[in-house]
PDB file of C-alpha atoms in Angstrom:
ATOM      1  CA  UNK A  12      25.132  25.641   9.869  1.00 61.00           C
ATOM      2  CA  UNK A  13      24.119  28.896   7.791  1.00 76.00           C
ATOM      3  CA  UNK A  14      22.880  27.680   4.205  1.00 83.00           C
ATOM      4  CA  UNK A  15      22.970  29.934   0.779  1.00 89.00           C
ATOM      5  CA  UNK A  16      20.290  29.131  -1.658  1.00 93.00           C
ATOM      6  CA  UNK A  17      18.684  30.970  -4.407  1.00 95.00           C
ATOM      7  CA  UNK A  18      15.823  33.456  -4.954  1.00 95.00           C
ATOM      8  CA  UNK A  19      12.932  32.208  -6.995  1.00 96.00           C
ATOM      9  CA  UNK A  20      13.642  34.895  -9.364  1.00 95.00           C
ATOM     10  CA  UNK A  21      16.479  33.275 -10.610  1.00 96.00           C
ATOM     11  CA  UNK A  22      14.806  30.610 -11.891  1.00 96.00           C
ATOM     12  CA  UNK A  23      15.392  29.761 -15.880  1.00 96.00           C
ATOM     13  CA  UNK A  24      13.454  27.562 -17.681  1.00 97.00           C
ATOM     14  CA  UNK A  25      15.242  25.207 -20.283  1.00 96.00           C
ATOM     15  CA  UNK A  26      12.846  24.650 -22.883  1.00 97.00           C
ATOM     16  CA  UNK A  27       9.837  26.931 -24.295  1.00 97.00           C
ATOM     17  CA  UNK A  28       7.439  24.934 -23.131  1.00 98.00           C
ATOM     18  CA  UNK A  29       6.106  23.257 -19.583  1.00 98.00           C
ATOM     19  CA  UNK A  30       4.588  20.300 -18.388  1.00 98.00           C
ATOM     20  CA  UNK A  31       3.014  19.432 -14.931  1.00 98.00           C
ATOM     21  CA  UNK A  32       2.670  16.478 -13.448  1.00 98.00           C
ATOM     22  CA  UNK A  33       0.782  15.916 -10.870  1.00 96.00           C
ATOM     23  CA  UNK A  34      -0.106  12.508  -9.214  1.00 96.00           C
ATOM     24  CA  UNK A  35      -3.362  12.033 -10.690  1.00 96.00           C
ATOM     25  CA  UNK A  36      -3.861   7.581 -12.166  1.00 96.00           C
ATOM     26  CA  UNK A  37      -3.484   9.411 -15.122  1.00 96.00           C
ATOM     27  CA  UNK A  38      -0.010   9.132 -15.383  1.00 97.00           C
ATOM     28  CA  UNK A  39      -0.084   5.535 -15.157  1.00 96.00           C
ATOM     29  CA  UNK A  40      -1.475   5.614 -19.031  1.00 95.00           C
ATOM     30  CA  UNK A  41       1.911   6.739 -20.472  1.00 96.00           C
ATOM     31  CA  UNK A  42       4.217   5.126 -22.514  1.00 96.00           C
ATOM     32  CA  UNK A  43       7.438   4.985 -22.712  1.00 96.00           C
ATOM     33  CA  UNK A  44       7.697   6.285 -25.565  1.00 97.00           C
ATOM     34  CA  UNK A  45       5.177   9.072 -24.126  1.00 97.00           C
ATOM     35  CA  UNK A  46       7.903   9.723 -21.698  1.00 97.00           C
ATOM     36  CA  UNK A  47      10.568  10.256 -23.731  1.00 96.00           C
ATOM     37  CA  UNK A  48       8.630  12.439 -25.671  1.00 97.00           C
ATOM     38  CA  UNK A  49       7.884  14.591 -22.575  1.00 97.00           C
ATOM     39  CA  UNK A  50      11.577  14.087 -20.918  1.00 94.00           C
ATOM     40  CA  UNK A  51      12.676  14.995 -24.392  1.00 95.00           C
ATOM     41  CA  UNK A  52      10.524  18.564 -25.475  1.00 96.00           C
ATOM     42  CA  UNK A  53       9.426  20.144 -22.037  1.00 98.00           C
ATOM     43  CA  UNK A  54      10.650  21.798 -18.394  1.00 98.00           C
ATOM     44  CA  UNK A  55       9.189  19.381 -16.294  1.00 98.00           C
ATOM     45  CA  UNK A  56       7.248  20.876 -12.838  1.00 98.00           C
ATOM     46  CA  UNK A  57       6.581  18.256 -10.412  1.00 98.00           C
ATOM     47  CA  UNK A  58       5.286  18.388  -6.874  1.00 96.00           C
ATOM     48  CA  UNK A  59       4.770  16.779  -3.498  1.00 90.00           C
ATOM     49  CA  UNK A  60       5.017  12.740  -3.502  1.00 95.00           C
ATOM     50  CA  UNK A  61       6.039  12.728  -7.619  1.00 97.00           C
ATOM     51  CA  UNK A  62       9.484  11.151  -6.731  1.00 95.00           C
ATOM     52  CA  UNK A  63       7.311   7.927  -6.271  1.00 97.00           C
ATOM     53  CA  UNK A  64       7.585   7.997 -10.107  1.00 96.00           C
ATOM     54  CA  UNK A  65      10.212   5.454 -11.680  1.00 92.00           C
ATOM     55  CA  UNK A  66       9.989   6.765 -14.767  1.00 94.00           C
ATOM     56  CA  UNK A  67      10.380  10.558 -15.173  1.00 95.00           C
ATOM     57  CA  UNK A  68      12.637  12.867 -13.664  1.00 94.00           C
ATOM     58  CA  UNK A  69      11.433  16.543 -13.151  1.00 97.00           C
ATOM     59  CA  UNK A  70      13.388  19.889 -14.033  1.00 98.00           C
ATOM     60  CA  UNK A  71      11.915  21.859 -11.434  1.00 98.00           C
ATOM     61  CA  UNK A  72       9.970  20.134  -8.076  1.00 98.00           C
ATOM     62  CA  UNK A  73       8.243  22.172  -6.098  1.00 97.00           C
ATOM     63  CA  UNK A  74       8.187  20.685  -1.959  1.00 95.00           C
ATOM     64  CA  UNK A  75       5.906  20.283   0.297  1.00 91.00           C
ATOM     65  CA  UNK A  76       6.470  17.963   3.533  1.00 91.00           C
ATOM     66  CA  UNK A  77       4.048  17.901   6.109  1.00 89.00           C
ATOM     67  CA  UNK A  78       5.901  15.462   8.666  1.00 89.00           C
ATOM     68  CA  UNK A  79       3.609  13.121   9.834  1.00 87.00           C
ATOM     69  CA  UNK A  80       2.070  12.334   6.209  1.00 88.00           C
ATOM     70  CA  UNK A  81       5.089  12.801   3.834  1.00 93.00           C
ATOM     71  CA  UNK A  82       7.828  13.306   5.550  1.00 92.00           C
ATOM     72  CA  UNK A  83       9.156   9.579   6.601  1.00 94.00           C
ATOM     73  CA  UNK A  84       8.553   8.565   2.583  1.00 95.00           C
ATOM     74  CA  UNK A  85      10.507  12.050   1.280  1.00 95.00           C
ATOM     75  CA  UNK A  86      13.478  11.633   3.754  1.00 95.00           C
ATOM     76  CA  UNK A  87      13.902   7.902   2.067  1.00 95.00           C
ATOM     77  CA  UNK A  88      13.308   8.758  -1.536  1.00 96.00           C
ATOM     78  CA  UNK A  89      15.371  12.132  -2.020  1.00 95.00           C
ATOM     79  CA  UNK A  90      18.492  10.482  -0.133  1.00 95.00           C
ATOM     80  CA  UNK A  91      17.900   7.127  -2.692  1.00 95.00           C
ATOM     81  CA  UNK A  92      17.127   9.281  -5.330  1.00 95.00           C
ATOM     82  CA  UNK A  93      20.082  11.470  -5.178  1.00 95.00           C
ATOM     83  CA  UNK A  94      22.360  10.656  -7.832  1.00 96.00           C
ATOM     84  CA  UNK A  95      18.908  10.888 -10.610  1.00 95.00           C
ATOM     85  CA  UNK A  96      17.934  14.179  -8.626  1.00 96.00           C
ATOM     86  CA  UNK A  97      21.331  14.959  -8.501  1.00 94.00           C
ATOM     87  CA  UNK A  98      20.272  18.568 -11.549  1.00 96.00           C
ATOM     88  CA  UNK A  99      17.074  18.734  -9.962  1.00 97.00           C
ATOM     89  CA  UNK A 100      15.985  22.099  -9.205  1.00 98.00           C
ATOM     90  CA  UNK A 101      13.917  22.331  -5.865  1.00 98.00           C
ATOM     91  CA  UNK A 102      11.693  24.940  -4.889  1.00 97.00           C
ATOM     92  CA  UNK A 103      11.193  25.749  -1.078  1.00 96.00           C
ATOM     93  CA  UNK A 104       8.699  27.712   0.491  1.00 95.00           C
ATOM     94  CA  UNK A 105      11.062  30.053   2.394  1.00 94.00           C
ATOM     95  CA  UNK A 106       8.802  29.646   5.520  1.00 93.00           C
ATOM     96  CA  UNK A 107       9.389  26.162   5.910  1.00 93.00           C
ATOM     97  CA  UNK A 108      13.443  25.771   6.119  1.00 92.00           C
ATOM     98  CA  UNK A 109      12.759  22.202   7.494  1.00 93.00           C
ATOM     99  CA  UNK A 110      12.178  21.035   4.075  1.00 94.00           C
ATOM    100  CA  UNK A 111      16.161  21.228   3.822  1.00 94.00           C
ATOM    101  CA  UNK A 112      16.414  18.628   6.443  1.00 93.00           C
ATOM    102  CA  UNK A 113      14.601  16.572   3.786  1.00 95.00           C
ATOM    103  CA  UNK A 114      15.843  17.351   0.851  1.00 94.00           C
ATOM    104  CA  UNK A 115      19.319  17.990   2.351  1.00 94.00           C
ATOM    105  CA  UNK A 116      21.814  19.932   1.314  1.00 93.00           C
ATOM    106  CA  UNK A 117      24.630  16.870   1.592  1.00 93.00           C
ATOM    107  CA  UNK A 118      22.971  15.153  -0.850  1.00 95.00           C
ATOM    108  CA  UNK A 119      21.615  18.064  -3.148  1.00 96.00           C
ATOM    109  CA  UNK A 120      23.923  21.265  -4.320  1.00 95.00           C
ATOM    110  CA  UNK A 121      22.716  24.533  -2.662  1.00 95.00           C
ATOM    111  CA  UNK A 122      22.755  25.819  -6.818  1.00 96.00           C
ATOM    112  CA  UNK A 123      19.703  23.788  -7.345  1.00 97.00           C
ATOM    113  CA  UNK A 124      17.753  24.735  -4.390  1.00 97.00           C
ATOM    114  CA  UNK A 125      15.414  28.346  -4.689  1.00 97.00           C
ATOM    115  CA  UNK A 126      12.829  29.777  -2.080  1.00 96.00           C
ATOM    116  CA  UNK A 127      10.257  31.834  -2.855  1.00 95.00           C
ATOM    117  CA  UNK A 128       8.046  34.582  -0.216  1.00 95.00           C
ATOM    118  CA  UNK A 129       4.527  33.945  -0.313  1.00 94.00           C
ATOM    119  CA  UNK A 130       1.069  36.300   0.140  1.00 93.00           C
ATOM    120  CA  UNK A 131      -2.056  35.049   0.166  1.00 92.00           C
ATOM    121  CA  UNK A 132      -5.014  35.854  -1.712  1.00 92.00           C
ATOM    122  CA  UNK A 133      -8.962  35.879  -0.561  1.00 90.00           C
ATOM    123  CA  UNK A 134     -10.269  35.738  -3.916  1.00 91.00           C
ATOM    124  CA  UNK A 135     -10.874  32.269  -4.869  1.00 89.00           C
ATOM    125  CA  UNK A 136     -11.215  33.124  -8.631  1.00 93.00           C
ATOM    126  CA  UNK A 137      -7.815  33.430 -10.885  1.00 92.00           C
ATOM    127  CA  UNK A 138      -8.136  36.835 -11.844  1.00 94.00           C
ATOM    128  CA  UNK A 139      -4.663  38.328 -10.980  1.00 91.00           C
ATOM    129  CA  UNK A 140      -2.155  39.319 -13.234  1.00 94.00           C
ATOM    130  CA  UNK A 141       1.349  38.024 -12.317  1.00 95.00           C
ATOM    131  CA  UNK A 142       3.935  40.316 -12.361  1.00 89.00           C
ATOM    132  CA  UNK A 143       7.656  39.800 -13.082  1.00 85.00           C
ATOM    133  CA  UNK A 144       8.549  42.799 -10.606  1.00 85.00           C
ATOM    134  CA  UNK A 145       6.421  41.070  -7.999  1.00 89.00           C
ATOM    135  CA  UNK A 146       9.126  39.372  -5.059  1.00 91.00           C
ATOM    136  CA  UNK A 147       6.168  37.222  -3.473  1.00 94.00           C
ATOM    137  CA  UNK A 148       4.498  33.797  -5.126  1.00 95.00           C
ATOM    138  CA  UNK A 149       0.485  34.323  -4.903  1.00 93.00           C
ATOM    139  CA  UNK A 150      -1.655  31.766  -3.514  1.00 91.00           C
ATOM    140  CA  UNK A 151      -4.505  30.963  -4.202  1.00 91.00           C
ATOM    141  CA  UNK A 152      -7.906  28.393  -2.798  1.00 92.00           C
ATOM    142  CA  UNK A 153      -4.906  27.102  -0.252  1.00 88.00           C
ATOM    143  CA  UNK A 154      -3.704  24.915  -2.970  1.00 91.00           C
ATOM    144  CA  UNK A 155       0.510  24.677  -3.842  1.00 93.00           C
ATOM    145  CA  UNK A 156      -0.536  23.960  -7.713  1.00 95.00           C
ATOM    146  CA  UNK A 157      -1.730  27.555  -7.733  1.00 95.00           C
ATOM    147  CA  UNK A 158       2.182  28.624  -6.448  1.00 96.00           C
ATOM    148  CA  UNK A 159       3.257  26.437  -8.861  1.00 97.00           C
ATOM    149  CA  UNK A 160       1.490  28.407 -11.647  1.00 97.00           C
ATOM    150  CA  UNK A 161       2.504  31.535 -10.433  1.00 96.00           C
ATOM    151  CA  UNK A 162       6.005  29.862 -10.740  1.00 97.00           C
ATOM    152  CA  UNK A 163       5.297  28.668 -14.228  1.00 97.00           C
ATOM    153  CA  UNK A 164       3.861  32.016 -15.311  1.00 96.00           C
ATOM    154  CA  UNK A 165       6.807  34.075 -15.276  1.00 96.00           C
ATOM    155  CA  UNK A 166       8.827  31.590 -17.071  1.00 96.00           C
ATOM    156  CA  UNK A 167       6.869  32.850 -20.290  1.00 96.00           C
ATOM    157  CA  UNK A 168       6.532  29.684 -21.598  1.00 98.00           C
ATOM    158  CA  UNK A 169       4.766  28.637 -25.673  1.00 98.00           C
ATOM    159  CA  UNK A 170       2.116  26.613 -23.465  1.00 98.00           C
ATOM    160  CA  UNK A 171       1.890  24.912 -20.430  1.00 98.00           C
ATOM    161  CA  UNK A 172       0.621  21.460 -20.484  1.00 98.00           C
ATOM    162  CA  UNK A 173      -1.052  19.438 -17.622  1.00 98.00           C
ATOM    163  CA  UNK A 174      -1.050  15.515 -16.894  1.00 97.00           C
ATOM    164  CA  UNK A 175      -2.125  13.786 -14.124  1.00 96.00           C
ATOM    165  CA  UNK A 176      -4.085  17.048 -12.275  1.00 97.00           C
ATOM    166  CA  UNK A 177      -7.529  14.429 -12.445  1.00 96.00           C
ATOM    167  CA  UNK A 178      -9.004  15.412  -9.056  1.00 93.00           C
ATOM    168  CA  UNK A 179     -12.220  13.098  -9.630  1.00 92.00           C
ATOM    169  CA  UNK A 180     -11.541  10.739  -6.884  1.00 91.00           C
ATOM    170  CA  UNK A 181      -8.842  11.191  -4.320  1.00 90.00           C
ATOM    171  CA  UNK A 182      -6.475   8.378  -5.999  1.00 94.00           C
ATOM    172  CA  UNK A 183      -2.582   8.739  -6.742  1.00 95.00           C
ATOM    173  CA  UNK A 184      -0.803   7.188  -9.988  1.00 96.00           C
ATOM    174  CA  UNK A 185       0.856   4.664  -6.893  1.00 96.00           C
ATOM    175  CA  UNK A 186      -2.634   3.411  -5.157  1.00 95.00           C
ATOM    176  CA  UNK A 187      -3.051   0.721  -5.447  1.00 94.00           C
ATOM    177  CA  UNK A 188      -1.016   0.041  -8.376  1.00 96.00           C
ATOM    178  CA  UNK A 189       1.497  -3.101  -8.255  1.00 96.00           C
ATOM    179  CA  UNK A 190       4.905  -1.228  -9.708  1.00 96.00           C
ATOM    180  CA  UNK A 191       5.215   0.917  -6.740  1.00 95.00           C
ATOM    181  CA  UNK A 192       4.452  -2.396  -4.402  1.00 94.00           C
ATOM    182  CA  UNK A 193       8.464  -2.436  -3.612  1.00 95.00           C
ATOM    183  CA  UNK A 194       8.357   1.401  -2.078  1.00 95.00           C
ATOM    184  CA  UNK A 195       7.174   1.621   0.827  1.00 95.00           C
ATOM    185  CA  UNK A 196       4.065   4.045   0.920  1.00 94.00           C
ATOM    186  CA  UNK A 197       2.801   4.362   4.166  1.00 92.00           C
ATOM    187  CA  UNK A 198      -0.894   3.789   4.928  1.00 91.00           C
ATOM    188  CA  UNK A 199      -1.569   7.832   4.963  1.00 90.00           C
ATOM    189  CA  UNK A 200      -0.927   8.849   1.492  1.00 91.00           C
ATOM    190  CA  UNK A 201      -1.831   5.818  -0.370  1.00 90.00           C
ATOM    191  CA  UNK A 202      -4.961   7.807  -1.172  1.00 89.00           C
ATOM    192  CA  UNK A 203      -5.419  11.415  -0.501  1.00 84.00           C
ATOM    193  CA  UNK A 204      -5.902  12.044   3.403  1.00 77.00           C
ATOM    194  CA  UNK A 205      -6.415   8.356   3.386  1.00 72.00           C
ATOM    195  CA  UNK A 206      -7.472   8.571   7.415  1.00 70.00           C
ATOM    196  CA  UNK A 207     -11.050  10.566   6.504  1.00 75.00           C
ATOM    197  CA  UNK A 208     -11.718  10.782   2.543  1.00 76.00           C
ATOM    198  CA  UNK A 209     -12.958   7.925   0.696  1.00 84.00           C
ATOM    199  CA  UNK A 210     -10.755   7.332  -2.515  1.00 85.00           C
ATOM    200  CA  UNK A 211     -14.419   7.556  -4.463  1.00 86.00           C
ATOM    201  CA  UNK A 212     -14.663  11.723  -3.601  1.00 89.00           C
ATOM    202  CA  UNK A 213     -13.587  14.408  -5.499  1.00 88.00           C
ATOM    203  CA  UNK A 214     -10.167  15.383  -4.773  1.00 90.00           C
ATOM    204  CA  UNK A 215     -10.176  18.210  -2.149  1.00 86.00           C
ATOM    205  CA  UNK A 216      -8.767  20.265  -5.276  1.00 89.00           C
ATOM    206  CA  UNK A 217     -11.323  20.597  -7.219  1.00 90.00           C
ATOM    207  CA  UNK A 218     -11.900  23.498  -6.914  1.00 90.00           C
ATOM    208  CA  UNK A 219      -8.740  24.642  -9.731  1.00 92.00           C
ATOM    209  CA  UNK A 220     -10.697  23.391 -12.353  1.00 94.00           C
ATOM    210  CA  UNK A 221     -12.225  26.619 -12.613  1.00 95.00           C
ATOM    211  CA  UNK A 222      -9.657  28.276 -11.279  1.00 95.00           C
ATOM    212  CA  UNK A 223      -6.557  26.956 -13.431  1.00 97.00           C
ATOM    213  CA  UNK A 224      -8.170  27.782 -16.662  1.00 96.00           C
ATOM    214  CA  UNK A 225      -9.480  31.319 -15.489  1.00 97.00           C
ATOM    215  CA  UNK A 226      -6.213  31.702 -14.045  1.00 96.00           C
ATOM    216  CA  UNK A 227      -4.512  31.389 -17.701  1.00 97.00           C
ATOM    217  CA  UNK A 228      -6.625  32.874 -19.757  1.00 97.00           C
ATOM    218  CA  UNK A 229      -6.960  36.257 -17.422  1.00 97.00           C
ATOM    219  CA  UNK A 230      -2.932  36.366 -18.089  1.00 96.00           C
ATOM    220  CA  UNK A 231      -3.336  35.264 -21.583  1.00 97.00           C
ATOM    221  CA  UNK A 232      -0.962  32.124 -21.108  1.00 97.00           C
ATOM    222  CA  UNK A 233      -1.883  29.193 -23.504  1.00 98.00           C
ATOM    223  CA  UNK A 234      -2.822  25.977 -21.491  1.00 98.00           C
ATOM    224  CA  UNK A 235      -3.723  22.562 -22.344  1.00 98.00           C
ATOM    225  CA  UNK A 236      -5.103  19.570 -20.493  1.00 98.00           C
ATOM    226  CA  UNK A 237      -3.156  16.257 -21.747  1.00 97.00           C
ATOM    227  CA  UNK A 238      -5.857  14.082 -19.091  1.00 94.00           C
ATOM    228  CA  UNK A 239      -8.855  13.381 -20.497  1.00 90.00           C
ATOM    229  CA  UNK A 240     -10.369  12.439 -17.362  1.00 91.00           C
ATOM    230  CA  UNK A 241      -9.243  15.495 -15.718  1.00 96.00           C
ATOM    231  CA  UNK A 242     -11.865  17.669 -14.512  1.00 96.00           C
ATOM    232  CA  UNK A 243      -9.924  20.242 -15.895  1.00 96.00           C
ATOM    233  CA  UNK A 244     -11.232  18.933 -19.846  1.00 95.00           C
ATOM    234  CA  UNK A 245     -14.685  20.665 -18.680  1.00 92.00           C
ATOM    235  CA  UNK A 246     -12.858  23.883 -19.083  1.00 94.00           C
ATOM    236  CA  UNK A 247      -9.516  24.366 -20.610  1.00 97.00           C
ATOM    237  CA  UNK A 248      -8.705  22.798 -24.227  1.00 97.00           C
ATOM    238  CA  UNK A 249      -8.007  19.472 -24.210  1.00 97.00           C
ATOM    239  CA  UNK A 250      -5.802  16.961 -26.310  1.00 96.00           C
ATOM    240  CA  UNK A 251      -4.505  13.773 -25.888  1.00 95.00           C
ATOM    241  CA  UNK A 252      -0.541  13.333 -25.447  1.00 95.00           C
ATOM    242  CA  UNK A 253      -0.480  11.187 -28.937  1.00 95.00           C
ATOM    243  CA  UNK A 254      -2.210  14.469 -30.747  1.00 96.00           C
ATOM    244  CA  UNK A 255       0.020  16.350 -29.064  1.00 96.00           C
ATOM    245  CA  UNK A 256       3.000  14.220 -30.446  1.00 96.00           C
ATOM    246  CA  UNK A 257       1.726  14.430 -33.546  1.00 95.00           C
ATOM    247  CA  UNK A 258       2.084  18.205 -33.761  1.00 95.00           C
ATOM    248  CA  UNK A 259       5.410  17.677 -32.843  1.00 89.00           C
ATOM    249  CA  UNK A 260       6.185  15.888 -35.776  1.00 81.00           C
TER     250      UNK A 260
END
């Protein structure tokens, strides 16, 4: 069956400003009322395992299955998550069509689904301008986050916020923590690479702590750090999400 989706370039954001969420314990400090303030005032980017969450629904989620870690959870959470999902918009590596036997097309409208080309960069330092004539995503220290900037960057967003990008152990906002105790979370991504990291080290990402904020600030995009034990509050301004309410105010 031939399938039509879109070109990342078509992309729109909704609101001036972005939040990321990765799957850092973090996330596990909001309230509600923190989450409807973020549902509420920003395009939400998402990634990987996020649909674990119960409690906030991205804008744009950005997948990546590898089958024998994610794969059995994904297939059982997009199809049960389908009607929330349901305006989604989900970005695809274009080399990996086999995401779309995951997130499938009979449950989620070919208008919501985008792929993007990929190059990859040496360098491990951020210092590359995107460009909005450029038709590949960069990446960058093997990492998808760094595609997901790219992403993020030509959106031309106020600021981008992060939450839940902690990467000082290898612990998700579900390990171990008794809400998620009725999905079922196989033993391999309880904790990151669960088989052969102990959930005490650094997150194998830690490296984007220098890059993320180098990364901004070479393309002069304003970026804050809403986790204040994110090793990302070393180097890029930080706030907490009540300050950041405030502002709103």
């Amino acid at each position: 069956m031939n399938i039509t989706v879109k070109h990342f370039k078509t992309l729109e954001k909704k609101n001036k400003s972005a939040i990321f969420l990765g799957c850092g314990p973090s996330i596990n400090e909001l309230s509600d009322e923190e989450i409807k303030f973020i549902n509420d005032n920003f395009d939400v980017w998402t990634s990987n395992c996020f649909l674990i969450n119960k409690d906030l629904i991205p804008d744009f989620y950005h997948m990546e299955i590898k089958h024998h870690r994610n794969g059995p959870l994904v297939d059982r959470l997009a199809e049960k998550r389908k009607d929330l999902y349901k305006d989604v918009a989900w970005i695809i590596d274009q080399t990996r069509p086999y995401i779309l036997s995951y997130v499938k097309p009979t449950d989620y409208s070919t208008e919501n689904i985008y792929i993007y080309p990929k190059k990859y960069r040496q360098e491990k330092n951020g210092k590359y301008k995107v460009s909005a004539e450029d038709n590949e995503v960069s990446v960058s220290c093997n990492a998808s986050l760094t595609v997901i900037s790219d992403l993020m960057m030509r959106q031309k967003y106020d600021c981008i916020y992060f939450l839940g990008v902690d990467m000082g152990d290898s612990r998700y906002f579900w390990t171990d923590n008794p809400k998620y105790k009725d999905v079922k979370i196989e033993d391999i991504i309880k904790t990151c690479k669960a088989e052969e990291r102990n959930p005490d080290e650094l997150h194998p990402t830690f490296t984007l702590q220098d890059y993320l904020p180098e990364f901004f600030d070479y393309n002069q995009q304003k970026s804050v750090n809403l986790s204040r034990n994110s090793l990302l509050s070393k180097k890029m301004e930080t706030k907490t999400i009540k300050e950041l309410m405030n502002e709103y105010k």
